[in-house]
XYZ file of C-alpha atoms in Angstrom:
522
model
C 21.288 34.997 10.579
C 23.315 36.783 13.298
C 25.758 37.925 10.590
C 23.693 39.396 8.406
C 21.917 41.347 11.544
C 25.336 42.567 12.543
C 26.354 43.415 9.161
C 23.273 45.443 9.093
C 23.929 46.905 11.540
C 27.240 48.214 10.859
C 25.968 49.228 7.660
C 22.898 51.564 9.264
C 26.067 52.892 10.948
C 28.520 53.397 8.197
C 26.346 55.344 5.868
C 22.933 55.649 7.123
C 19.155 54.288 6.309
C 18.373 54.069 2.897
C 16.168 57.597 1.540
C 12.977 57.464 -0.942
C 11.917 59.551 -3.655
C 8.438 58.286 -4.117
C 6.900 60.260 -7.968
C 2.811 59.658 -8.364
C 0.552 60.765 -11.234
C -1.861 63.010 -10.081
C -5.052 64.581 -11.721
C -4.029 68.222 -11.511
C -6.733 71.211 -10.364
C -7.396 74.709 -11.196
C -10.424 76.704 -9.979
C -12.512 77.758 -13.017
C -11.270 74.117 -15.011
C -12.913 70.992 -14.857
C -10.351 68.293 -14.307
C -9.145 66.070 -17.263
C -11.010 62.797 -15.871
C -14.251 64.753 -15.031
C -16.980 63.487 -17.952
C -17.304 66.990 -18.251
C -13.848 67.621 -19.660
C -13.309 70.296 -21.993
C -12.027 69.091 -25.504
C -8.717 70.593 -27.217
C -10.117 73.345 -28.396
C -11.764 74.317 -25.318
C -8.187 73.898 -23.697
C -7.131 76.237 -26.969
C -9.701 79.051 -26.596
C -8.751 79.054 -22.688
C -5.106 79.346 -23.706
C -5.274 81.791 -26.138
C -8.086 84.042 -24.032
C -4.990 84.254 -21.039
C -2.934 84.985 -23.765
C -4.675 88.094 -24.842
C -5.128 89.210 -21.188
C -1.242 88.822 -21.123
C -0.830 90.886 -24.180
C -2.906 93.943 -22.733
C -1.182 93.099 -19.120
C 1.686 91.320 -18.751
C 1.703 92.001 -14.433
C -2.013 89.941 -14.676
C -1.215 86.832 -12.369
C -4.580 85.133 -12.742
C -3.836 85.524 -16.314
C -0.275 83.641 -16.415
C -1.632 80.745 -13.984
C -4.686 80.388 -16.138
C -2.034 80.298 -19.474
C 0.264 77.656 -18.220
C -2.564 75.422 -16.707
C -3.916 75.006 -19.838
C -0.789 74.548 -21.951
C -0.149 72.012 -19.440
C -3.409 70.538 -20.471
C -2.825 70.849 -24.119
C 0.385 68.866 -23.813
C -0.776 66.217 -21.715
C -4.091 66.131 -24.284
C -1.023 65.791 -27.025
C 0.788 62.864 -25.234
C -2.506 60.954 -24.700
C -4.139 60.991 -27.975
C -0.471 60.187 -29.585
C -0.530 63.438 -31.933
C 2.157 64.718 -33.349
C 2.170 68.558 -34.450
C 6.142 68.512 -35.572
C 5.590 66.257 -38.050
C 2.111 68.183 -39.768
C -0.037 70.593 -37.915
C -3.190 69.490 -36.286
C -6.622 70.858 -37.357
C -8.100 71.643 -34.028
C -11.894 73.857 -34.756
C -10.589 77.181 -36.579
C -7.229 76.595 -35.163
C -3.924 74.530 -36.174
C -1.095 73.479 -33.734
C 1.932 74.153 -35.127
C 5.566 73.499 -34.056
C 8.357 75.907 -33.580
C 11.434 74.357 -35.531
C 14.110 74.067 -33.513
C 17.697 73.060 -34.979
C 19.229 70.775 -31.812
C 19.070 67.295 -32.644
C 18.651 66.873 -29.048
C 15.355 68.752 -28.834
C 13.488 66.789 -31.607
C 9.817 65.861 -29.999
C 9.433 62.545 -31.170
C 12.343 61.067 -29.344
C 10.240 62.397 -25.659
C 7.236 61.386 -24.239
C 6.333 64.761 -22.774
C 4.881 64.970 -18.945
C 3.449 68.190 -17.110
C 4.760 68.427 -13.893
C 1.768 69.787 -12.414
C 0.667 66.094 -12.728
C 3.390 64.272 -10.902
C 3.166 64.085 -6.946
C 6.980 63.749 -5.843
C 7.811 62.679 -2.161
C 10.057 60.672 -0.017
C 12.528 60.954 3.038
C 14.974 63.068 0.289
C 12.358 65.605 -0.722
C 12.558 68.070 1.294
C 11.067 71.120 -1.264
C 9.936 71.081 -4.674
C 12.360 73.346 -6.753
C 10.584 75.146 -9.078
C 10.624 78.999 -10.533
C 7.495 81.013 -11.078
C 7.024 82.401 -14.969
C 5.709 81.651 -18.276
C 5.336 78.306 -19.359
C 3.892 74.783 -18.332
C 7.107 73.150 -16.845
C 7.058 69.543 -18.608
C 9.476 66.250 -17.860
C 10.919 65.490 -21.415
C 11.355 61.257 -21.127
C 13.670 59.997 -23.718
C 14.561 56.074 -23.944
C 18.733 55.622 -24.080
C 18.813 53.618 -27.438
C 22.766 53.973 -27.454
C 25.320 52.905 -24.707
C 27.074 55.651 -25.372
C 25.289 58.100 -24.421
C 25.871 57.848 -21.119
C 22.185 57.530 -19.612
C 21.486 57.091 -16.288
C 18.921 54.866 -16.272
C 17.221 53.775 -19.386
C 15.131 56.269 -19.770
C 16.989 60.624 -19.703
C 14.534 62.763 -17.726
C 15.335 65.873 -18.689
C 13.588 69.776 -17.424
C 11.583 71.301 -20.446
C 9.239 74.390 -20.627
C 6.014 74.474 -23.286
C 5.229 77.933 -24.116
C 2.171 78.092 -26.894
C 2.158 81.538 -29.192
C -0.592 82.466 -31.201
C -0.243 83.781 -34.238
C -3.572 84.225 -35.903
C -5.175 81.348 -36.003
C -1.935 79.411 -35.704
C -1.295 77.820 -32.124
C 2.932 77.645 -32.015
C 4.113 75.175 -29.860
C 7.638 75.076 -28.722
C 10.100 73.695 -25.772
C 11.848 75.610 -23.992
C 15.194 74.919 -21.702
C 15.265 75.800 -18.754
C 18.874 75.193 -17.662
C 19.983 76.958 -20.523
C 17.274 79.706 -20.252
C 15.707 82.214 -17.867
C 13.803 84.404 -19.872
C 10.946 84.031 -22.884
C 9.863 86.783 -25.255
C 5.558 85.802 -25.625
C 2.901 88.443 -27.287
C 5.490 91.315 -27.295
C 6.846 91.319 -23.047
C 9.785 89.351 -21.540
C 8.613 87.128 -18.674
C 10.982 84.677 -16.722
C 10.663 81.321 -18.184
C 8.667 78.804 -15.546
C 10.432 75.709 -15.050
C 10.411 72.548 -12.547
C 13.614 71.348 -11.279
C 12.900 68.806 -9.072
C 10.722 66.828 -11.252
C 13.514 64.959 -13.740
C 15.761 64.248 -10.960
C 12.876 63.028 -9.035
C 11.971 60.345 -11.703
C 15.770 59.854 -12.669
C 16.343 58.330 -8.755
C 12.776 56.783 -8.680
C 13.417 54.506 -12.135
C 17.531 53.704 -10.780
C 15.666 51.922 -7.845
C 18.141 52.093 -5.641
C 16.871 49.948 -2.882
C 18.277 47.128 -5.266
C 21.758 48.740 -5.801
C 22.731 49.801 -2.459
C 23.305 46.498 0.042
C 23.089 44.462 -3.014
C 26.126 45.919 -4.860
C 28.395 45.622 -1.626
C 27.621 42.348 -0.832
C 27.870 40.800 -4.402
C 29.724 43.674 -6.411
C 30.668 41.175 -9.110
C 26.901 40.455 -9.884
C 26.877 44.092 -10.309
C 29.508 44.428 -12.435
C 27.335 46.130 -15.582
C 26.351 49.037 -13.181
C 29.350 50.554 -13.244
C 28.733 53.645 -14.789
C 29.351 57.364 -15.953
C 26.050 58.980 -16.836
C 24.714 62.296 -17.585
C 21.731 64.217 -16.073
C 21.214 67.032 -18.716
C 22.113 67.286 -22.715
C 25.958 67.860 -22.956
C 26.718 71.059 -22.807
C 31.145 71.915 -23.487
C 30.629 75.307 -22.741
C 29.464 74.091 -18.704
C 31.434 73.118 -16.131
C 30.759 69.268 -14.999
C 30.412 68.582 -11.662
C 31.265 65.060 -10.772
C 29.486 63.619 -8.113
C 30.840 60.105 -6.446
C 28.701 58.157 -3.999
C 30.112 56.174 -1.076
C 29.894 52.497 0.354
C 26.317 50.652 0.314
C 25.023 53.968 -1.836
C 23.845 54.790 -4.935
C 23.574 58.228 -7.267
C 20.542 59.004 -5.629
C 22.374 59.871 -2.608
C 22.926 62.912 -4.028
C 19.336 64.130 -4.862
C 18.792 66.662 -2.095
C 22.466 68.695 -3.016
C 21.783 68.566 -7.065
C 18.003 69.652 -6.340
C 18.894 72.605 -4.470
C 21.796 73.617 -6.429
C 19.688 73.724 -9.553
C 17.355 76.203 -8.024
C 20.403 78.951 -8.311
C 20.522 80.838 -11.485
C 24.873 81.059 -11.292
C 24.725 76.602 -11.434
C 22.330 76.170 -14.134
C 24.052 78.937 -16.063
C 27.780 77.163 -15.395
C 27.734 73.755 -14.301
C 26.077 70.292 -15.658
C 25.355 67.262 -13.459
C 27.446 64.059 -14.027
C 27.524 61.171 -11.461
C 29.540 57.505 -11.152
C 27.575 55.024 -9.976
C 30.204 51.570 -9.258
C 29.560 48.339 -6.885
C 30.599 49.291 -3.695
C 31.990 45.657 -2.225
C 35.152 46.791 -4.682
C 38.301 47.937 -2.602
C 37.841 51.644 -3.522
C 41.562 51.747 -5.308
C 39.623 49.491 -7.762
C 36.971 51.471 -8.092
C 39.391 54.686 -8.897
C 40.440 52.759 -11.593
C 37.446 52.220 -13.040
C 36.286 55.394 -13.219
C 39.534 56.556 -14.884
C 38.496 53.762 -17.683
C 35.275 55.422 -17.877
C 36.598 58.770 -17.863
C 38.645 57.736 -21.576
C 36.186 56.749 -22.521
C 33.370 59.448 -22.033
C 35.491 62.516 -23.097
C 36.040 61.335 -26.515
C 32.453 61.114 -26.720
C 31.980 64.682 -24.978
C 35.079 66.608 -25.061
C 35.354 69.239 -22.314
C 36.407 72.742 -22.536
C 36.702 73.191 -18.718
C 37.762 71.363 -15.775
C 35.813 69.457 -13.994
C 34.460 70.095 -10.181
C 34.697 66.471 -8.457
C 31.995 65.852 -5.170
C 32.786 62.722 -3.816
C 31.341 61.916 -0.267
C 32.177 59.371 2.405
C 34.074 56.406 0.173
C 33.209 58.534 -2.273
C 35.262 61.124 -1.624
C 38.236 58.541 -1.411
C 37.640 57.828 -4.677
C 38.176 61.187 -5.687
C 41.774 61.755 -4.084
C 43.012 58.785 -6.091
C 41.718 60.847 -9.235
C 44.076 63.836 -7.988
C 47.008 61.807 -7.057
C 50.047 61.134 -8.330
C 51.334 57.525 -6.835
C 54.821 56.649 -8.646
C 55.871 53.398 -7.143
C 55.180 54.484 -3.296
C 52.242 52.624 -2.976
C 53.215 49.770 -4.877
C 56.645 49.290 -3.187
C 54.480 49.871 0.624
C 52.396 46.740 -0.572
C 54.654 44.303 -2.464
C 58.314 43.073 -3.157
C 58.831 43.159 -6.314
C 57.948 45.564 -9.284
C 55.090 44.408 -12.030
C 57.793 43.272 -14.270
C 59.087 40.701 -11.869
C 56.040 39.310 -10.666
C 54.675 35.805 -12.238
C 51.002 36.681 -12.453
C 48.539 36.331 -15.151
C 48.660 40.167 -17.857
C 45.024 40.264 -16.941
C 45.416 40.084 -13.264
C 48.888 42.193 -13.112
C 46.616 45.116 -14.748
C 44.074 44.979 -12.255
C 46.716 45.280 -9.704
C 48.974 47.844 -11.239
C 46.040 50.057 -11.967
C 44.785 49.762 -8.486
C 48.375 50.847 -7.013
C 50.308 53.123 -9.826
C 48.416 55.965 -11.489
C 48.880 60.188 -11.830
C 46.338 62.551 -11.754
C 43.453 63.387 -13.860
C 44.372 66.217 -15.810
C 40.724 67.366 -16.289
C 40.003 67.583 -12.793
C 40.145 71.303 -11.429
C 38.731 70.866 -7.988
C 37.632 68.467 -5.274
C 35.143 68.975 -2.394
C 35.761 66.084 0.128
C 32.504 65.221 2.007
C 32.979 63.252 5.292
C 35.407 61.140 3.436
C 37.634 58.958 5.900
C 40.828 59.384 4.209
C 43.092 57.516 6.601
C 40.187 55.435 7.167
C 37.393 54.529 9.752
C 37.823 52.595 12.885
C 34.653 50.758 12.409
C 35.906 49.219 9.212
C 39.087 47.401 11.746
C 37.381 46.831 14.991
C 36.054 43.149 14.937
C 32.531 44.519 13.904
C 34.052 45.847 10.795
C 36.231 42.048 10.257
C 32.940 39.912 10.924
C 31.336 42.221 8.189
C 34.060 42.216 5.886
C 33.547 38.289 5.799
C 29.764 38.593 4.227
C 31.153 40.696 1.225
C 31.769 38.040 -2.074
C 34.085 39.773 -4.537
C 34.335 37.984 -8.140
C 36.248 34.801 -8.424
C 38.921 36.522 -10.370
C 39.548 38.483 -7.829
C 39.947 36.093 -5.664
C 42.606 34.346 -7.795
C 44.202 37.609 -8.016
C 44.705 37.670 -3.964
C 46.020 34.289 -4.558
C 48.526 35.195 -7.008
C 49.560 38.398 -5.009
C 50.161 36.916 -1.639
C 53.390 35.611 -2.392
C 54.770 39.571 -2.664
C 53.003 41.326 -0.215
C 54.851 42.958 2.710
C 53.245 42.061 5.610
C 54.854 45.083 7.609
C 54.151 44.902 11.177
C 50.553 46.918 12.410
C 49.515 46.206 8.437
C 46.002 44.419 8.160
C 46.644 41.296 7.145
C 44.681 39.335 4.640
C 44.983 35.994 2.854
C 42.704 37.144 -0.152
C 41.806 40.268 -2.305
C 40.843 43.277 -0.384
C 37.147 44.458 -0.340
C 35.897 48.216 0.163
C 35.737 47.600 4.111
C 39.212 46.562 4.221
C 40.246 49.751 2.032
C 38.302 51.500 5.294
C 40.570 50.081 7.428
C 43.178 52.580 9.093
C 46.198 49.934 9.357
C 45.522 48.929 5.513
C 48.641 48.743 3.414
C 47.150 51.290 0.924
C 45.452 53.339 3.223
C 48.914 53.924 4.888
C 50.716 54.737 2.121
C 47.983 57.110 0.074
C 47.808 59.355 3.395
C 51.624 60.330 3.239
C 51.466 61.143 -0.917
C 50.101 64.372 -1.330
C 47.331 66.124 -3.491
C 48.615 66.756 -7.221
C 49.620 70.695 -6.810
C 47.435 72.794 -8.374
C 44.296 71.431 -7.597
C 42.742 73.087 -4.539
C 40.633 70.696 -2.495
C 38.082 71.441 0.057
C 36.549 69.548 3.010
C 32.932 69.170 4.871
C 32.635 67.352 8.125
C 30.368 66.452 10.361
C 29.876 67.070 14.068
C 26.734 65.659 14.906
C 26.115 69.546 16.626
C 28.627 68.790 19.370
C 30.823 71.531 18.136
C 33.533 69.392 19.582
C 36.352 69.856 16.998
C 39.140 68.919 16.310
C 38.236 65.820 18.697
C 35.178 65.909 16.673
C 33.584 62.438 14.750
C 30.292 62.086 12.459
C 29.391 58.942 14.367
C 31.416 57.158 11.299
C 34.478 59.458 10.393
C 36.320 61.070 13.417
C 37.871 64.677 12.508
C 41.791 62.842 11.909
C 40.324 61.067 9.545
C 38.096 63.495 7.323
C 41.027 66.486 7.742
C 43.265 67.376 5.031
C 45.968 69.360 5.274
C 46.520 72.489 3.564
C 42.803 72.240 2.350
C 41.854 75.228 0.928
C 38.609 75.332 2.987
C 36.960 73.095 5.798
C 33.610 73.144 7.013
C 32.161 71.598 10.297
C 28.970 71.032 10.176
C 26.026 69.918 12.623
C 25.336 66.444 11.339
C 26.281 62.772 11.192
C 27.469 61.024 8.480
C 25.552 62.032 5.998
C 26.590 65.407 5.691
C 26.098 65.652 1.842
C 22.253 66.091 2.647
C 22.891 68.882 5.644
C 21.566 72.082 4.510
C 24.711 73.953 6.230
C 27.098 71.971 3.755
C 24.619 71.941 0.551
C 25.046 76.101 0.981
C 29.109 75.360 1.418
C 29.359 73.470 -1.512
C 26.958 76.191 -3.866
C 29.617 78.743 -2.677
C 32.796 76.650 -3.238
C 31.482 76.327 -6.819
C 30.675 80.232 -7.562
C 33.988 80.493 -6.107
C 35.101 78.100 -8.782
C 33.083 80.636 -11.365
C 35.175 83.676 -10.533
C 38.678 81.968 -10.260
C 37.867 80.702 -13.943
C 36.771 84.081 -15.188
């Protein structure tokens, strides 16, 4: 009992309180519209004649505000009236009084209605400790939450369901009703009843329900503490349909964390015309009790894998924060033997361990950089590691994580040949992600004194907690010696603890590290 308090403890320290987001169905309102659950609601075609009367006010006046409101209201209606009564106007148009609703063909596989159950956002209440605004742009359209189930592992869903941002716009044409879904990440205009009018959309909405359905209250302690249980959650996944002609940005989460750490930076960026128009959002999601080296090599696996399934045409933009972010600088490193000969005796070949276990050790310590990665922003990453992760708070805490049997043959196997230089934390078993914290680890020494692959420029974020105390400066988790990287191409203090990811300062540095990406690919 007073283990798991102190481990607790230490945790709250290392990387902070768990964060909500919290999405509700609510019964939307509009002055001048009974509400859907009223007994007096208006049928489809009263829904209809509303939509197509703001459409004709549009037509005559495109500037008409009450107009456009009343327009996407009650195509929001229409859709939801759609969803519940299971119709299905792409597959034969819908008799509805005098009118038919129709569908707009559209050619992407990706965009085929009947693989979405289709959600207004107007009727989803979205809050939580993360949600700090509600990212939406003003326009034409009823901004809608296309839900998709992931039938195939390989493509790379988050969570079993995609969420993904969609826009209904309804044309008339006669008596014809035209129904059609819009993009808004690929989008920011719409031609309707002869004028050009920015296309609405609601960004926060997908991600919103993307981090609510991970539930990561049961990935975050759970997945350090038992990481082998968790084994099947290691994962690369995809927030948007694949796009080769955008950018990914890679975003890696840190110890006791999950993807949703990262809700508040990717809802903000997507409110900025320049990101939806160049980037896409990709995260890795991975057990945390793994020493991080192990972790690296995992997502390399995944990596393979992934872009034969969606080649990319540019290089990607890797986020990684806290152990995140150490993580990333094994994916722009190139090791040789220097880490391996820091940690054992004898080279691969010599050793007399099991294939299976000499891989997992071999890709831990020897690998070169990914190719495909173009840039890294570090955010309060402890690089030469944290002093809570060697103190004895961090060693009693270390002793409550349960790595995989295997691997705990493995540290069998691998005692025999490690160093044990003086100074060098010392362990009789596999390493865990704590010990990879550690400053006097063997790997942490010896990754600190191999530089970043040349070519790829790097840039840090650090915390201060508002002190404005640097270079003696700490988050409350990673001091300043740790988090600084030398010869970075930019580094940014800013006023918060640890989780500096979330700080509005560094959510602004990292949207202008990435247009400066933009231009310096141009």
């Amino acid at each position: 009992m007073i283990k798991n308090l102190l481990l607790s403890l230490f945790l709250i320290a290392l990387v902070g309180c768990a964060k909500d987001v919290v999405v509700k169905q609510v019964q939307p309102q509009r002055a001048g519209f009974a509400t859907e659950s009223s007994i007096s609601q208006p049928s489809l075609e009263s829904y209809l004649d509303a939509a197509e009367s703001a459409w004709k006010k549009l037509e005559a006046n495109p500037s008409d505000s009450k107009a456009l409101g009343d327009y996407n209201f009650v195509v929001a209606r229409i859709c939801s009236s759609i969803r519940a009564n299971k119709m299905r106007p792409w597959k034969a148009p819908i008799q509805v009084g005098s009118r038919s609703i129709t569908w707009k063909p559209d050619p992407r596989p990706d965009w085929n209605p009947d693989l979405y159950d289709i959600i207004p956002t107007d009727q989803l209440d979205i809050s939580g400790n993360w949600v700090d605004v509600r990212e939406t742009k003003a326009g034409l359209g009823a901004p809608v939450v296309a839900k998709r189930q992931a039938d195939q592992a390989h493509e790379y869903a988050p969570t079993p369901h995609f969420f993904y941002s969609a826009t209904a716009v309804i044309r008339f044409e006669g008596s014809r009703a035209v129904l059609a879904f819009e993009d808004p990440l690929e989008k920011e205009t719409v031609v309707a009843g002869g004028h050009t009018y920015p296309l609405a959309a609601g960004y926060t909405a997908p991600l919103a329900m993307v981090f609510e359905e991970m539930e990561p209250e049961n990935l975050n302690l759970p997945r350090l503490l038992h990481p082998g249980d968790f084994a099947d959650t290691t994962k690369l996944a995809r927030l948007e349909i694949f796009d080769p002609d955008k950018t990914v940005i890679l975003f890696v989460h840190g110890l006791m964390s999950s993807p949703s750490t990262w809700f508040p930076l990717m809802n903000h960026l997507r409110s900025f015309p320049e990101i939806r128009k160049n980037y896409q959002f990709w995260f890795f999601s991975y057990p945390s009790g793994y020493p991080y080296s192990y972790s690296a090599a995992l997502l390399r696996q995944e990596l393979d894998v992934a872009e034969k399934r969606f080649p990319m045409k540019h290089k990607m933009v890797v986020i990684g924060h806290s152990m995140g972010g150490c993580v990333s600088r094994v994916l722009v490193t190139d090791s040789g033997m220097k880490i391996w000969n820091a940690m054992y005796t004898l080279p691969p070949e010599e050793m007399d361990i099991l294939p299976e276990h000499k891989h997992i050790l071999t890709e831990s310590a020897i690998f070169e950089h990914r190719p495909e990665v173009g840039r890294v922003i570090f955010i309060s990453s402890p690089h030469k590691g944290s002093d809570l992760a060697s103190n004895w708070f961090g060693r009693l805490s270390t002793k409550l994580v349960e790595l995989p049997s295997k691997m705990a043959i493995i540290g069998a196997e691998e005692a025999k040949y490690q160093r044990h230089e003086p100074g060098v934390l010392q362990l009789a078993r596999f390493p865990d992600s704590v010990d990879t914290l550690a400053p006097n680890n063997d790997f942490v020494l010896a990754l600190k004194d191999i530089p970043i692959a040349p070519g790829i420029p790097y840039h840090t974020i650090a915390g201060d907690r508002g002190k404005g105390d640097s270079p003696d400066s700490s988050d409350g988790v990673v001091p300043y010696w740790s988090s600084h990287l030398p010869n970075s191409r930019s580094q940014k203090i800013v006023p918060s603890h640890h989780g500096a990811h979330q700080n509005d300062e560094a959510i602004t540095e990292v949207r202008r590290i990435l247009d400066l990406h933009i231009e310096e690919q141009r």
